[in-house]
PDB file of C-alpha atoms in Angstrom:
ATOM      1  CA  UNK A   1       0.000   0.000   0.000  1.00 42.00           C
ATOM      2  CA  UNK A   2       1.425   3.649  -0.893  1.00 43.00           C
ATOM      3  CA  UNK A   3       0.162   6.964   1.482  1.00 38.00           C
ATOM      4  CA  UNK A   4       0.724   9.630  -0.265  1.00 46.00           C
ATOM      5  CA  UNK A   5       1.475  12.836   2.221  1.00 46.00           C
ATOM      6  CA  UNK A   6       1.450  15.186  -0.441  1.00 53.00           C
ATOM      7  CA  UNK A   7      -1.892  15.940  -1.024  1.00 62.00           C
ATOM      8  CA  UNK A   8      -3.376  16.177   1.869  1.00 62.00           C
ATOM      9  CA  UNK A   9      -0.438  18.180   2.912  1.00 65.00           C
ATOM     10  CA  UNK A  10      -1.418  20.852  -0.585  1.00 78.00           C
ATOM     11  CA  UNK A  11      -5.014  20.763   0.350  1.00 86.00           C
ATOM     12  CA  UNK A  12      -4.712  22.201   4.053  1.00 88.00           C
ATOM     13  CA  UNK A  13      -1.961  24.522   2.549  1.00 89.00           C
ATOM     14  CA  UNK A  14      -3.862  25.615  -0.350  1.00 93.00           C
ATOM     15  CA  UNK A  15      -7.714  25.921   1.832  1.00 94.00           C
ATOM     16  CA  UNK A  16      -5.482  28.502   3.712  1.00 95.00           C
ATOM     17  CA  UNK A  17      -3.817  30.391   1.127  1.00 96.00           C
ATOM     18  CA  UNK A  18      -6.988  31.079  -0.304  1.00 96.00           C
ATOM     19  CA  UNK A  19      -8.214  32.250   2.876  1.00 97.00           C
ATOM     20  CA  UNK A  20      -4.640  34.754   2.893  1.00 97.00           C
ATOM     21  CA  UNK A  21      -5.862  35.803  -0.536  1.00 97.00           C
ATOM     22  CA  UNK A  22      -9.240  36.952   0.383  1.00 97.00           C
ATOM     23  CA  UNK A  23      -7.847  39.009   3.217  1.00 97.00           C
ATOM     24  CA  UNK A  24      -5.231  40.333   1.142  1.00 98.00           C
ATOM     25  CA  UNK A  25      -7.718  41.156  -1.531  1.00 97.00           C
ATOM     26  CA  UNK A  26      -9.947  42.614   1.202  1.00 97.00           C
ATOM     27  CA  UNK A  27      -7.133  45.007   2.409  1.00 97.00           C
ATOM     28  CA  UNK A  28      -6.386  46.273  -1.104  1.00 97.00           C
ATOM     29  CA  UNK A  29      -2.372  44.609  -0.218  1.00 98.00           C
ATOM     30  CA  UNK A  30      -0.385  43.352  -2.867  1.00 98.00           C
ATOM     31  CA  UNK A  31       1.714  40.040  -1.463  1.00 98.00           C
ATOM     32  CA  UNK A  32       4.728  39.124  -3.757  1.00 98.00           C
ATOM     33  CA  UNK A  33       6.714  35.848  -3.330  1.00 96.00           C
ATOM     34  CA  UNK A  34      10.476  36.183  -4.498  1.00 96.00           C
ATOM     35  CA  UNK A  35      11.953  32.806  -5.094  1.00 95.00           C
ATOM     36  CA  UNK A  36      15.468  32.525  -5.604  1.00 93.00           C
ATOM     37  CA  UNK A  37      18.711  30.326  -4.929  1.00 92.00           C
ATOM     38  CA  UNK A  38      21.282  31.236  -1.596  1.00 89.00           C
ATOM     39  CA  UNK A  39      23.232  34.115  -2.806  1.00 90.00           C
ATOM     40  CA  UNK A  40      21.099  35.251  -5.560  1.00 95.00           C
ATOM     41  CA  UNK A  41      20.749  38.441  -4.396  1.00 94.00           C
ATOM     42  CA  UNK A  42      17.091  38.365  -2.686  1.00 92.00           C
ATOM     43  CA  UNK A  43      17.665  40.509  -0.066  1.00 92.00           C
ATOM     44  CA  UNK A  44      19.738  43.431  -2.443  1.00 95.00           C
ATOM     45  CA  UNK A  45      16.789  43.121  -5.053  1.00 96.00           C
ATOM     46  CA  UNK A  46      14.405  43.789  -2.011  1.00 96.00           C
ATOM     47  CA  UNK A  47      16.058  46.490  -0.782  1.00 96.00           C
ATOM     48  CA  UNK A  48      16.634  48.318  -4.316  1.00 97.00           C
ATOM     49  CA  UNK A  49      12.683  47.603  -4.800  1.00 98.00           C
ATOM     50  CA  UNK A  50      12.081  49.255  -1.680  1.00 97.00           C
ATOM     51  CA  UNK A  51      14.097  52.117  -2.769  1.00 97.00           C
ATOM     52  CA  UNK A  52      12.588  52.938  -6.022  1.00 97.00           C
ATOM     53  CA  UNK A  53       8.386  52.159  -4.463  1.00 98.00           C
ATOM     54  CA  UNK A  54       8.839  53.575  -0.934  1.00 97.00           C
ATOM     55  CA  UNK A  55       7.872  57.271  -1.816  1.00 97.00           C
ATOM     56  CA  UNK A  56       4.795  55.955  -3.409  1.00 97.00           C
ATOM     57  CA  UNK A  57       3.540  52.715  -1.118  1.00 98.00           C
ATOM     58  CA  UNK A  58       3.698  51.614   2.238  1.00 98.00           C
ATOM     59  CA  UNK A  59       5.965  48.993   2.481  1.00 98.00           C
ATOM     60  CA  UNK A  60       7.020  45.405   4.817  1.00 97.00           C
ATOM     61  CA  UNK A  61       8.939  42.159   4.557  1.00 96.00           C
ATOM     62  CA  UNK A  62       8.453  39.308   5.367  1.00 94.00           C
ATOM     63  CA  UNK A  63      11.766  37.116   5.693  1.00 89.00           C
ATOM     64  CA  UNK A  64      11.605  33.432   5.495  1.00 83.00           C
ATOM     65  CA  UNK A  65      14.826  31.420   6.663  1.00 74.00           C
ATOM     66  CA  UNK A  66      16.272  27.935   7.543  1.00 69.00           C
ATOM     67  CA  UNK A  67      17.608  30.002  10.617  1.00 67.00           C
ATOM     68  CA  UNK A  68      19.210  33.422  11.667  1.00 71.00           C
ATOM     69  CA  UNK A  69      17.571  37.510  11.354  1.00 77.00           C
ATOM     70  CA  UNK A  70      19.993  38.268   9.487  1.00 80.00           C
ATOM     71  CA  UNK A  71      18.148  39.670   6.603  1.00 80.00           C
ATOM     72  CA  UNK A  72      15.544  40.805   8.711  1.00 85.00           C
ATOM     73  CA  UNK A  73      17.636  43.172  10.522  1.00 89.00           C
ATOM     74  CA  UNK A  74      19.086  44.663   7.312  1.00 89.00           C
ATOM     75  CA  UNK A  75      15.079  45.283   5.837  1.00 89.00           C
ATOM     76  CA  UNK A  76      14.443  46.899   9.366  1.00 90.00           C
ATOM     77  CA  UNK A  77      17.955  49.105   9.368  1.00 92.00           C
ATOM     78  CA  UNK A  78      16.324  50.705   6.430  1.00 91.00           C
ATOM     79  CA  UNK A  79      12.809  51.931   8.616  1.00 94.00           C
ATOM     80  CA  UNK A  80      10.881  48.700   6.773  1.00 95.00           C
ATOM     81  CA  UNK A  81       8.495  46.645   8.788  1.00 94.00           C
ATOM     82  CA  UNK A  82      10.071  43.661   8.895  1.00 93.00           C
ATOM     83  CA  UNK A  83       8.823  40.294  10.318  1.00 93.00           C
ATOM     84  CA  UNK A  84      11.152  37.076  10.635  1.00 89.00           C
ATOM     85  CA  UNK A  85      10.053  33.791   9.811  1.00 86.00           C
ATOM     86  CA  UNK A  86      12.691  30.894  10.863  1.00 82.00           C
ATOM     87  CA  UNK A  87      11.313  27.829   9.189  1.00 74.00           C
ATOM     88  CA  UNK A  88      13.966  25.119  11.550  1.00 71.00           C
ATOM     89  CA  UNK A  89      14.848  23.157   8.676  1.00 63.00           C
ATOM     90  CA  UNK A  90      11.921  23.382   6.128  1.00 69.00           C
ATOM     91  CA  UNK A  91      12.644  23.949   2.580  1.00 77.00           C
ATOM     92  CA  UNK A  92       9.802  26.329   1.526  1.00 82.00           C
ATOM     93  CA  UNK A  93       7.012  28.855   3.281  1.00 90.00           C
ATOM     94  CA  UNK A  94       3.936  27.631   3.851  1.00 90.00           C
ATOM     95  CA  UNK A  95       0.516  29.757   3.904  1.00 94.00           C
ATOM     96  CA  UNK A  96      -0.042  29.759   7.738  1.00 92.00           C
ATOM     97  CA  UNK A  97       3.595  30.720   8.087  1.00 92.00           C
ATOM     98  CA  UNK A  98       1.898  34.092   6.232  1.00 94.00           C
ATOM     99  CA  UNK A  99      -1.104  33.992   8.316  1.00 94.00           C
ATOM    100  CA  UNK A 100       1.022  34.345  11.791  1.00 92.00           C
ATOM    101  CA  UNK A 101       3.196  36.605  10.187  1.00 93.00           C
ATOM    102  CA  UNK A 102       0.928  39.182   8.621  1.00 94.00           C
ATOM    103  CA  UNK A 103      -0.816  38.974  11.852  1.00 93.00           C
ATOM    104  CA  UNK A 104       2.139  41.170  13.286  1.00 93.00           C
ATOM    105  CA  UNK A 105       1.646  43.720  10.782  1.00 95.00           C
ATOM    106  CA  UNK A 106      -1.023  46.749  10.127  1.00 96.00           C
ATOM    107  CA  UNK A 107      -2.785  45.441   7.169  1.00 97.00           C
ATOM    108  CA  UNK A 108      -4.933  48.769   6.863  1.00 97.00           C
ATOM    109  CA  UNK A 109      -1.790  50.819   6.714  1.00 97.00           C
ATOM    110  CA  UNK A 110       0.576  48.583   3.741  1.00 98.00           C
ATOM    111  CA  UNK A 111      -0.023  48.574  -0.089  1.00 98.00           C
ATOM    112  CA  UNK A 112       3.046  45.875  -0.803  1.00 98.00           C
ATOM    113  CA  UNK A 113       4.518  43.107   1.559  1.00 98.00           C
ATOM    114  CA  UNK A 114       7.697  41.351   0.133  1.00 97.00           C
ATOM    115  CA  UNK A 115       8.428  37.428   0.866  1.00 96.00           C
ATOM    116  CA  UNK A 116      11.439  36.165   0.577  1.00 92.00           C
ATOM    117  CA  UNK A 117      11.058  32.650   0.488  1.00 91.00           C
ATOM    118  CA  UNK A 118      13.528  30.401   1.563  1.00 85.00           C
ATOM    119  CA  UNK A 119      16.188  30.631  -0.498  1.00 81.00           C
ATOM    120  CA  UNK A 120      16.112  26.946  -3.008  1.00 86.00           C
ATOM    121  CA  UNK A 121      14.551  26.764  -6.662  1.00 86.00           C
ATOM    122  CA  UNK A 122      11.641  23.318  -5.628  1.00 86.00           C
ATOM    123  CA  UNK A 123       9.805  23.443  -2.581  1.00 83.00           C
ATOM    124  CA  UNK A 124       8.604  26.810  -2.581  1.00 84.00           C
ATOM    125  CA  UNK A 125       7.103  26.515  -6.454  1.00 88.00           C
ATOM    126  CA  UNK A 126       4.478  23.765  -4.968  1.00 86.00           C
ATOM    127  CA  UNK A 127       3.383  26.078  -1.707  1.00 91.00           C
ATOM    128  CA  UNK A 128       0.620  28.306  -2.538  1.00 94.00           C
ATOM    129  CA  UNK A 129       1.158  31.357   0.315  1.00 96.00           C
ATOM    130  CA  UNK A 130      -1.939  33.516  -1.021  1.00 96.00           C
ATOM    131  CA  UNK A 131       0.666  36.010  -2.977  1.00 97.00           C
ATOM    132  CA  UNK A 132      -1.015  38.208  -5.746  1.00 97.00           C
ATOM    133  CA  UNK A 133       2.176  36.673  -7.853  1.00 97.00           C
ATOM    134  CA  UNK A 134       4.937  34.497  -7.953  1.00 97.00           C
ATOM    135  CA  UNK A 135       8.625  35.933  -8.959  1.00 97.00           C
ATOM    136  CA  UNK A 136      11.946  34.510  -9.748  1.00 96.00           C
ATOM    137  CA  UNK A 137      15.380  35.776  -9.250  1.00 97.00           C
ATOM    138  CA  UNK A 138      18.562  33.927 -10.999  1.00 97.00           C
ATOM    139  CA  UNK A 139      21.539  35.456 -10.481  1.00 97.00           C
ATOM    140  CA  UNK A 140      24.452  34.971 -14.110  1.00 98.00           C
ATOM    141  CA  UNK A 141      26.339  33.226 -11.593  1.00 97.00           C
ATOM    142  CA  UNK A 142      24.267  30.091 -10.921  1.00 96.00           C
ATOM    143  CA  UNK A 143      24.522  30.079 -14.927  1.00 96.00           C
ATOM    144  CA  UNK A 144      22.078  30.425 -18.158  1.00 97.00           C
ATOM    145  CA  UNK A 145      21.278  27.053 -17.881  1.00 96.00           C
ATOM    146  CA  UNK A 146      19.006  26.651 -15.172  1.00 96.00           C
ATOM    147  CA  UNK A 147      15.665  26.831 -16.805  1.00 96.00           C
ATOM    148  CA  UNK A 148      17.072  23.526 -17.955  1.00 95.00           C
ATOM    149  CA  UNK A 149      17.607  21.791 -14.228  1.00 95.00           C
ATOM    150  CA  UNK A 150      14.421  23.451 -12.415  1.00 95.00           C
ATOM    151  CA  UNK A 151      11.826  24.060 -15.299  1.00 96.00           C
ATOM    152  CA  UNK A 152       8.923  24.246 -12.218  1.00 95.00           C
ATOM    153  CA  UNK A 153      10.167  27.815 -10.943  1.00 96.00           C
ATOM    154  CA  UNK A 154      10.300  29.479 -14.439  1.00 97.00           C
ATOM    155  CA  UNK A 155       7.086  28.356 -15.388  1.00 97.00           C
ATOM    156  CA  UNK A 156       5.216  28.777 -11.859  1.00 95.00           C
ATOM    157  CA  UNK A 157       6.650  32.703 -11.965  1.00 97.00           C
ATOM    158  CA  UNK A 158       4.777  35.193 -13.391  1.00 98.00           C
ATOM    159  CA  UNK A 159       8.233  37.547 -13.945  1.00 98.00           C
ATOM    160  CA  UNK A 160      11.993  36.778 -13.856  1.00 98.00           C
ATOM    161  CA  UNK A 161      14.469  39.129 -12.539  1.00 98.00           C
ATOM    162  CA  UNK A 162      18.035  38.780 -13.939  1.00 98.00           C
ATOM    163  CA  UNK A 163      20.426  39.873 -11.405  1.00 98.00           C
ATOM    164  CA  UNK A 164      23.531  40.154 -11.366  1.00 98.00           C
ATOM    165  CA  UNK A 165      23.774  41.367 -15.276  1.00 98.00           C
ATOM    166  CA  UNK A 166      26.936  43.616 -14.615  1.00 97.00           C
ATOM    167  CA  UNK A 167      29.140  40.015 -14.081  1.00 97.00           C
ATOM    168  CA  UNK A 168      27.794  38.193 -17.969  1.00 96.00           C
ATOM    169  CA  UNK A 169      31.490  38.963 -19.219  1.00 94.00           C
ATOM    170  CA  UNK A 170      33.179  37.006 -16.078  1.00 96.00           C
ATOM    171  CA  UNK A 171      31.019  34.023 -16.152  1.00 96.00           C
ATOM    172  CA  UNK A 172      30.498  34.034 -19.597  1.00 95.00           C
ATOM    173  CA  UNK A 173      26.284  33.777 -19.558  1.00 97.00           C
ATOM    174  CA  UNK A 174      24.414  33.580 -22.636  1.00 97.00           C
ATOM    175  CA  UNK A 175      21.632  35.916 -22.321  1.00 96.00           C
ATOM    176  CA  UNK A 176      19.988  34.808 -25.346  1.00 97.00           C
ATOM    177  CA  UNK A 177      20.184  30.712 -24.970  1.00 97.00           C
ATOM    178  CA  UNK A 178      18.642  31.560 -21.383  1.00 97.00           C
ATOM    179  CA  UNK A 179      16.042  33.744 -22.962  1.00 98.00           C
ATOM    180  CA  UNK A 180      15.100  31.053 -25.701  1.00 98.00           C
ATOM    181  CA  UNK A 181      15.046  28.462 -22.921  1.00 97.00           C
ATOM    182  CA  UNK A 182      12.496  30.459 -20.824  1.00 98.00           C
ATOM    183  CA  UNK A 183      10.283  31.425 -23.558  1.00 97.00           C
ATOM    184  CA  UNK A 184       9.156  27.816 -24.070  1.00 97.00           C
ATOM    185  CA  UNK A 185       8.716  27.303 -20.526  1.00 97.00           C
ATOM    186  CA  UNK A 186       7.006  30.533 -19.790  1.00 98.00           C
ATOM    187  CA  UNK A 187       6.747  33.145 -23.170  1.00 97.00           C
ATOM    188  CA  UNK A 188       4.482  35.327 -21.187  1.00 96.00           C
ATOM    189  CA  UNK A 189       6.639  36.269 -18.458  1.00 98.00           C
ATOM    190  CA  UNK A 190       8.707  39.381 -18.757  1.00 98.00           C
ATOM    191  CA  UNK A 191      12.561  39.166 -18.080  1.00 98.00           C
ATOM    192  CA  UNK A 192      13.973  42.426 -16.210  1.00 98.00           C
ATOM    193  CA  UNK A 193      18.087  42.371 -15.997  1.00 98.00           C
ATOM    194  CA  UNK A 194      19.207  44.153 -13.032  1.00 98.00           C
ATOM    195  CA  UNK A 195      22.511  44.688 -10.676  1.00 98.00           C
ATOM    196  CA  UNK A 196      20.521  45.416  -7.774  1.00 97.00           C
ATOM    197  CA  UNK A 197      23.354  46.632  -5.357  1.00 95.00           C
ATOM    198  CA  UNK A 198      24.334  48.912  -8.571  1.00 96.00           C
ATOM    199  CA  UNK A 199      20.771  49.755  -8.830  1.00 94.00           C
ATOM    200  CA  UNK A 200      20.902  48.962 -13.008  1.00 96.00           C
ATOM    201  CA  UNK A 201      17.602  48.015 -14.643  1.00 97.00           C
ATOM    202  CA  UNK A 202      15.243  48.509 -11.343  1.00 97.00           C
ATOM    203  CA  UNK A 203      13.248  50.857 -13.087  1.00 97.00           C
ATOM    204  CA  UNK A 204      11.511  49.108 -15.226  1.00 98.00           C
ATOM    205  CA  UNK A 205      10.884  45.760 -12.634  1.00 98.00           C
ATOM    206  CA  UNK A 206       9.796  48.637  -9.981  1.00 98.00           C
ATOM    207  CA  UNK A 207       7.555  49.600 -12.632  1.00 98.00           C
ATOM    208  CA  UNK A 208       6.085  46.523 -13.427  1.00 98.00           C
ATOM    209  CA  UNK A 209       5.763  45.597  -9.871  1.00 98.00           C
ATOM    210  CA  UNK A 210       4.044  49.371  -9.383  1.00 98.00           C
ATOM    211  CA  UNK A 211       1.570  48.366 -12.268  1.00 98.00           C
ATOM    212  CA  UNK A 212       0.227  45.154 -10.175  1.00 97.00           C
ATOM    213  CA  UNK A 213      -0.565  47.251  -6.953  1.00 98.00           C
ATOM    214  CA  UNK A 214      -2.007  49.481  -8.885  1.00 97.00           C
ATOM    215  CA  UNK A 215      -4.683  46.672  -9.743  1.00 97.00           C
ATOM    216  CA  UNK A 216      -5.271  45.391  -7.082  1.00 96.00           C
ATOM    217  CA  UNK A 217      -5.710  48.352  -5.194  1.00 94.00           C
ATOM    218  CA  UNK A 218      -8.299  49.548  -8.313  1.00 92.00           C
ATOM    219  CA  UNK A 219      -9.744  46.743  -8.565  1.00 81.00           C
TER     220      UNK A 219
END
């Protein structure tokens, strides 16, 4: 006889994410999930987001680790709400990990909260939170060929961020074969190249980010 755990572990995830949407919805507050490898570059991408959107939304984090506040601290150096979420060995965020967390924060007073998930490119794709979208970051040095080894992230993100853009030279990333590779995984999500501790490219992923809380806040 074979159990499967999965499921049942999806269904009680997802019943509650649903649940985080509606409230989210309710409060007019966008919820992005960033999904990324160690060493990506999560927390530099949040804080140049933060830098170009703060003047214009109400801002907080939510940080999702293995272990440590390391992060944390930084988001909350910079005057950011910033709630820590030490997982204690689990691979991905789960949607009453959100629940408990946004419970610490003033819903009626934030247009955008930022997850970073923890930082690996499986777990998290399967683990509905409740976000209003799904986002990527690959760094060139993890390489061009990684829509190859994790095709689930790519196609379960509705945008890819590029980091890292000012280093193709050194590790010799092919911007193009990565592009061809996730346009047949995904051909409708848009690919922004940044350097996010240079602040190159944030403009125009700060804009489409600005676009999607403008929705949701219209809608």
């Amino acid at each position: 006889m074979q159990i499967d755990m999965k499921q049942p572990i999806l269904d009680k995830n997802d019943r509650l994410a649903q649940e985080n949407r509606a409230l989210f919805a309710e409060k007019r507050v966008f919820v992005l999930d960033l999904l990324a490898s160690p060493g990506s570059g999560k927390t530099s991408t949040i804080l140049a987001t933060i830098e170009a959107l703060r003047d214009e939304f109400n801002i907080a984090v939510i940080e999702g680790d293995i272990a440590s506040d390391v992060d944390a601290k930084r988001i909350g150096a910079q005057g950011i709400a910033a709630v820590q979420i030490n997982t204690g060995g689990a691979c991905h965020l789960e949607s009453d990990m959100i629940r408990r967390a946004v419970d610490a924060l003033d819903l009626d007073n934030l247009d955008l909260i930022i997850v970073e998930n923890v930082g690996n490119l499986v777990c998290p794709t399967d683990f509905d939170l409740g976000e209003g979208a799904k986002v990527m970051i690959l760094s060139v040095p993890e390489g061009d060929d990684k829509p190859l080894k994790y095709p689930g992230v790519f196609q379960a993100s509705e945008a890819i961020i590029l980091n890292k853009v000012d280093t193709m030279s050194v590790f010799n990333f092919d911007e193009k074969a990565f592009r061809d590779e996730v346009a047949q995984l995904n051909p409708k999500a848009p690919i922004f190249p940044i350097a996010a501790t240079k602040g190159e490219g944030v403009d125009a992923w700060a804009n489409w980010l600005r676009d999607r809380i403008h929705a949701l806040q219209q809608a």
